[in-house]
Short mmCIF file of C-alpha atoms (C1' of nucleotides) in Angstrom, two decimals:
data_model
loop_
_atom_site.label_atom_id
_atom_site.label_comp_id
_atom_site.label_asym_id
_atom_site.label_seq_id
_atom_site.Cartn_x
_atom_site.Cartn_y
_atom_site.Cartn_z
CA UNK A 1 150.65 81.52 208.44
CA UNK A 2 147.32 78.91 207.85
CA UNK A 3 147.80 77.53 204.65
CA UNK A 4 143.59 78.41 204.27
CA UNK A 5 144.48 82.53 204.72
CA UNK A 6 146.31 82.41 201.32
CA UNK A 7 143.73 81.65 199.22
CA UNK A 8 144.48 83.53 196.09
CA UNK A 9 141.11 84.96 195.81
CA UNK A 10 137.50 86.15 197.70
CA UNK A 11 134.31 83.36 198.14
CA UNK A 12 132.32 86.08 196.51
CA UNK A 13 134.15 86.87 193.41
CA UNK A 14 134.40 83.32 192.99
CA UNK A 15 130.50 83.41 193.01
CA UNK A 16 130.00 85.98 190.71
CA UNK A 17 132.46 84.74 188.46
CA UNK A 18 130.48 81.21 188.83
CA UNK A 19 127.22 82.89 187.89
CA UNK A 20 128.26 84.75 184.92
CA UNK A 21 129.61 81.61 183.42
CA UNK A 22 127.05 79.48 184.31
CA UNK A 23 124.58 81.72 182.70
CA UNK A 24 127.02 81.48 179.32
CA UNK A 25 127.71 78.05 180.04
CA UNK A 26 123.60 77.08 178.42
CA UNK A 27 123.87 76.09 174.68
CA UNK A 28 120.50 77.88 173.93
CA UNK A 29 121.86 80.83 175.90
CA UNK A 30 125.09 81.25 173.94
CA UNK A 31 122.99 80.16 170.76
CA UNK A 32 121.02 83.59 171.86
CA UNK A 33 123.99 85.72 172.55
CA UNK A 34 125.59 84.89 169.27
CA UNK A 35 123.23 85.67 167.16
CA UNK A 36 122.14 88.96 168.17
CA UNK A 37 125.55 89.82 168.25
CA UNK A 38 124.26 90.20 164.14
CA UNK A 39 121.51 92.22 165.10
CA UNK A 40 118.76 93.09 167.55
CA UNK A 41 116.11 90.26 167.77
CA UNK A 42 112.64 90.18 168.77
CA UNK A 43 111.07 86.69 170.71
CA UNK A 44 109.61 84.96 168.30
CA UNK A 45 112.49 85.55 165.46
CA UNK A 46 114.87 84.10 168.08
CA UNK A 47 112.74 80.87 168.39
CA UNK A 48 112.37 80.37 164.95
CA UNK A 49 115.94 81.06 163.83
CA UNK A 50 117.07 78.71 166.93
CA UNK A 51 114.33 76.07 166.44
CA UNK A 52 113.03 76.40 169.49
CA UNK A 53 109.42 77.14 171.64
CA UNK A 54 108.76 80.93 171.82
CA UNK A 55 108.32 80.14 175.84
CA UNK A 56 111.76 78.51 176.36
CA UNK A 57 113.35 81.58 174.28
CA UNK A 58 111.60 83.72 176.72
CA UNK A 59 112.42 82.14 179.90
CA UNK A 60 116.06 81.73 178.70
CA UNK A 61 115.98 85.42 177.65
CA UNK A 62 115.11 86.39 181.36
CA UNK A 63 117.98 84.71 182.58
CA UNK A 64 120.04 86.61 180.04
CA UNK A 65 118.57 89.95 181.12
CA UNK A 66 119.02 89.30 185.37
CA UNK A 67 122.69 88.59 184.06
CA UNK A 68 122.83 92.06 182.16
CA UNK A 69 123.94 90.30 178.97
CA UNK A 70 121.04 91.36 176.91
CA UNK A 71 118.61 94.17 176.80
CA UNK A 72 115.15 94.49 175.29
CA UNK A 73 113.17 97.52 174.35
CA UNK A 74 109.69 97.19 172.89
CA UNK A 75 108.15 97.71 168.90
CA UNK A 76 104.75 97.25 168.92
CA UNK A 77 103.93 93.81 169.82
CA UNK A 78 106.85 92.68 170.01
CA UNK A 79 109.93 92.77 172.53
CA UNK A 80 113.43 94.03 170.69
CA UNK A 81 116.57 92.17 172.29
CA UNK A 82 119.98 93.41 172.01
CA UNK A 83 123.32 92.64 173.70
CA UNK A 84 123.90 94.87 176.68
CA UNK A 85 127.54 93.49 177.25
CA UNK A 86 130.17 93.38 174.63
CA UNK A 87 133.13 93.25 177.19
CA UNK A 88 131.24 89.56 178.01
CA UNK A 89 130.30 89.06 174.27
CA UNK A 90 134.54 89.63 173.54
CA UNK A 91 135.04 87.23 175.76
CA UNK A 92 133.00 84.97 174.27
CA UNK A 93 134.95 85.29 170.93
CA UNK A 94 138.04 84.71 172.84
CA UNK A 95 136.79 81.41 173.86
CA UNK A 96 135.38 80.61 170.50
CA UNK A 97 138.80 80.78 169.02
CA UNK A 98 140.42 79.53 171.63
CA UNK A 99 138.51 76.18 170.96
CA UNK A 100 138.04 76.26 167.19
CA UNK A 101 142.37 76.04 168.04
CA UNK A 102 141.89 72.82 170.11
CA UNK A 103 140.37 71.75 167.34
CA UNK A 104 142.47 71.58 164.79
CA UNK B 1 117.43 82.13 152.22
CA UNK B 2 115.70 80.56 155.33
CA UNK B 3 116.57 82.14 158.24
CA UNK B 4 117.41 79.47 159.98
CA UNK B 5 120.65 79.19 157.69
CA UNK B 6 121.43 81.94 158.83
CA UNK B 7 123.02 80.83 162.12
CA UNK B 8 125.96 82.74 162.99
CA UNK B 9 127.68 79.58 164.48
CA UNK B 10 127.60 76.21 164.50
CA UNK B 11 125.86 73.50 166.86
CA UNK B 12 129.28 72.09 167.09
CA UNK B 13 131.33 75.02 168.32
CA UNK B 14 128.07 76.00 170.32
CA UNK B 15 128.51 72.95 172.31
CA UNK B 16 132.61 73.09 172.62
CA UNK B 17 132.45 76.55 174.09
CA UNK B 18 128.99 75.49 176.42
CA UNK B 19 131.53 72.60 177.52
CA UNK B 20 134.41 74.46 178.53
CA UNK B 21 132.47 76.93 180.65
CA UNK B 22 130.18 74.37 182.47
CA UNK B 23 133.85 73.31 183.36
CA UNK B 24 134.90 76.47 184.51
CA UNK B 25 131.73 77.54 186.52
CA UNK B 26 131.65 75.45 189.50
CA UNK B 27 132.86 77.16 192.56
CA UNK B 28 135.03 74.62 193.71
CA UNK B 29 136.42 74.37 190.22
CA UNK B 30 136.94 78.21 189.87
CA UNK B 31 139.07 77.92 193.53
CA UNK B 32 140.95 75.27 192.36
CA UNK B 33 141.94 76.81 189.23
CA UNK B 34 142.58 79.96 190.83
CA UNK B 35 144.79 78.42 194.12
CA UNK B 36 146.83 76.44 191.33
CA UNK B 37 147.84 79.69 189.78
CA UNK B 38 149.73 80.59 192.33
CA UNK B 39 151.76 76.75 192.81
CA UNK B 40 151.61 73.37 192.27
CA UNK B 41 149.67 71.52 194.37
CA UNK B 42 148.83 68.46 195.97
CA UNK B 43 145.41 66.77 196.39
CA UNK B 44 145.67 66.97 200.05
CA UNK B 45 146.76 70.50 199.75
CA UNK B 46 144.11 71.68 197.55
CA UNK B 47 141.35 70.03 199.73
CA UNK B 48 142.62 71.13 203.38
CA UNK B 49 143.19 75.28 201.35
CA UNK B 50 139.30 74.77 200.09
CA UNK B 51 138.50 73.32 203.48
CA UNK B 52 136.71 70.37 201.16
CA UNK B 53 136.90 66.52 201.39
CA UNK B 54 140.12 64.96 199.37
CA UNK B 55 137.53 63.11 197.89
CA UNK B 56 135.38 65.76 196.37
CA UNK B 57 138.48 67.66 195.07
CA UNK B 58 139.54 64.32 193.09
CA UNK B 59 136.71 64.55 191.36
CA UNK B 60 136.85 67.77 190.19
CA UNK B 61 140.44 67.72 189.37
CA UNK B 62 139.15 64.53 186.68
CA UNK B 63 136.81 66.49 185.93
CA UNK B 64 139.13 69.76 184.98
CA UNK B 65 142.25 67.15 183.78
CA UNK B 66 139.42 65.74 180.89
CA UNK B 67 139.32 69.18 180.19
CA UNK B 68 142.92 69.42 179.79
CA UNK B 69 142.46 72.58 182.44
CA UNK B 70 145.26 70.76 184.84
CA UNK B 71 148.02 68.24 184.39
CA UNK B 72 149.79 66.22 187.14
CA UNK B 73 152.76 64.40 187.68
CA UNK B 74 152.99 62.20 190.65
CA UNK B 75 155.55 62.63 193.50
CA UNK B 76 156.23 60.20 196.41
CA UNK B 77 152.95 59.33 197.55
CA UNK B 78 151.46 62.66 196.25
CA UNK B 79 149.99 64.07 192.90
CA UNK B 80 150.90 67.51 191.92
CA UNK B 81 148.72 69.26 190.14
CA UNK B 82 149.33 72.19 188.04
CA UNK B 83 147.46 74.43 185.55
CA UNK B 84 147.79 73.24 181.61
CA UNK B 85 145.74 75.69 179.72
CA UNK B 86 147.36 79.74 180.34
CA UNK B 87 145.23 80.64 177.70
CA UNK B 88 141.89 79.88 179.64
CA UNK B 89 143.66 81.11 182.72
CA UNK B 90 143.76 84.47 180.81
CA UNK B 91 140.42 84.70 180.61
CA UNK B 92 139.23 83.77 183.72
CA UNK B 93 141.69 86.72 185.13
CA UNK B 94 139.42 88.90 182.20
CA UNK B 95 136.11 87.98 183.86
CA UNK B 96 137.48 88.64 187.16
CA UNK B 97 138.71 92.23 186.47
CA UNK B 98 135.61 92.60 184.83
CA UNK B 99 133.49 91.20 187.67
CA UNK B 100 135.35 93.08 190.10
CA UNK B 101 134.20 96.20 188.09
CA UNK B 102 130.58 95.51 187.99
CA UNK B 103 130.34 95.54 191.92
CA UNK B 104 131.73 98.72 192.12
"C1'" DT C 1 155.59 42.22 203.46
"C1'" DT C 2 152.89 44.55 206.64
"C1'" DT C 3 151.47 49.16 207.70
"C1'" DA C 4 150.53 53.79 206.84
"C1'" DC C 5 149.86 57.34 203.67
"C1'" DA C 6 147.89 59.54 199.35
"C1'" DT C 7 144.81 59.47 195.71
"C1'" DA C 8 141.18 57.53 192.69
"C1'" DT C 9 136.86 55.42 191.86
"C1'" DG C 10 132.00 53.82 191.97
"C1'" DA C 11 127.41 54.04 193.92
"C1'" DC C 12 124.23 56.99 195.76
"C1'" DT C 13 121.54 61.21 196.67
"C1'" DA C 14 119.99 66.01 197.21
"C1'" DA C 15 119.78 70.06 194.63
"C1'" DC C 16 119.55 72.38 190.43
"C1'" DT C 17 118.15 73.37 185.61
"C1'" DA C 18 116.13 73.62 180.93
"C1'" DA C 19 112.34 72.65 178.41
"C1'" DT C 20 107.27 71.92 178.08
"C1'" DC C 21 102.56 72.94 178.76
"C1'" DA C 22 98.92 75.80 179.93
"C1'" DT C 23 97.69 80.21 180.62
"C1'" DA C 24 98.14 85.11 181.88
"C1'" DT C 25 99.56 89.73 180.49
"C1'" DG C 26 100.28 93.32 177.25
"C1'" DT C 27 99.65 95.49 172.52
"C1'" DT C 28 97.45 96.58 168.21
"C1'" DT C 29 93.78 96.39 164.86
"C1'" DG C 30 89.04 95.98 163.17
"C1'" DC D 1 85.23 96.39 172.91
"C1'" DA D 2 86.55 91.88 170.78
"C1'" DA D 3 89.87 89.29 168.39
"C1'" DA D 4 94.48 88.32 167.06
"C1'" DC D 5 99.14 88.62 167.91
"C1'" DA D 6 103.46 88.64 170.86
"C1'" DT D 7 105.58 87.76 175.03
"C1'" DA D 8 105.88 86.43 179.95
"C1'" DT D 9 105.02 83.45 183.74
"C1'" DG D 10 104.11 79.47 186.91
"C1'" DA D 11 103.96 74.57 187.64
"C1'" DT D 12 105.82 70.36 186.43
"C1'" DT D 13 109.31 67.04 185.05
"C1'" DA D 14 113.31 64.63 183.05
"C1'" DG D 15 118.02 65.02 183.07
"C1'" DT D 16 122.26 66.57 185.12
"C1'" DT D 17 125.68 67.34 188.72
"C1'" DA D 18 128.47 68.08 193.06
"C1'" DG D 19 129.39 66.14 197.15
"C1'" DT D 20 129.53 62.02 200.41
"C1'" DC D 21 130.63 57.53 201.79
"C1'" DA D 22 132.97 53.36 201.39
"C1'" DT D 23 136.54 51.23 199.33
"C1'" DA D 24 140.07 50.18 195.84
"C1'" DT D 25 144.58 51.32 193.98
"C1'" DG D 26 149.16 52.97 194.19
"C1'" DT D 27 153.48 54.30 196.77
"C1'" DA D 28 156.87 54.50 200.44
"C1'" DA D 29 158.71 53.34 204.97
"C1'" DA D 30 159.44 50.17 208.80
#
DNA sequence: TTTACATATGACTAACTAATCATATGTTTG
DNA sequence: CAAACATATGATTAGTTAGTCATATGTAAA
């Protein structure tokens, strides 16, 4: 039996597991995720609270949404983002105490 | 209170967690991570089952041994490599299952 | 101690990415 | 409708990174 037929796992779950973390793997992106985890967020709230231009928020926000982490309904003027993946956003808090451990 | 003090996490933790998955989300990373699951492994092993150059997998296993992802021990002329961190292993089996159940 | 084998390392480069800037699009109010 | 507000988008750029190539280092066998 090749050696290369054992490979444990698929090219394209490798991939998609590649993608999702790179898209958590931005510090303004998991700035994002964590806080709305406290509560939908419009745009400009999002740049203010992270310090950050309203157009970087936005283009970073995209990349959440293609990724399916976040949605975003709209009020008025402005555009309502929400987490649209808590099995993700778990994972997330798995990681976060799993390196506040290392830590110590 | 400002709502910038408000943050629901620090800059530092922000940037331990970005870390660890800019580790974990490069293909050839991901493989390796995944084909050491299974055994220990040589350098030459890992880069003839990843069909890569020995080269290119020695710098990725630095790369994942800084992250204290892998540890080796040296045998003969060979370095083994194994997995050092179960815990991250864990979730990286999470994300697959829940990968895997996105594509259905 | 030569020689071959196995891995690590440093310099280099092509490809990618996040932020910025300018501006377009969409929404409400006067 | 015009003006103000809120967000999205496209082009550009500085910074980063994965892989390659050449070579150095480390180990064992002849």
């Amino acid at each position: 039996m090749d050696i290369k037929t054992t490979s444990p796992i698929d090219k394209e779950s490798i991939l998609s597991i590649s993608k999702l973390f790179k898209v958590i793997s931005a510090p303004t992106r998991l700035s994002v995720l964590f806080l709305l985890q406290k509560k939908e967020c419009s745009v400009g709230n999002i740049a203010i609270s992270l310090d950050m231009e309203q157009s970087a928020i936005s283009h970073q926000l995209k990349t959440l949404k293609d990724a399916r982490l976040v949605k975003s309904r709209r009020e008025g003027k402005s555009m309502l983002y929400s987490l649209d993946d808590l099995h993700v956003f778990s994972i997330l808090e798995q990681v976060l105490t799993h390196v506040s451990e290392l830590e110590k």
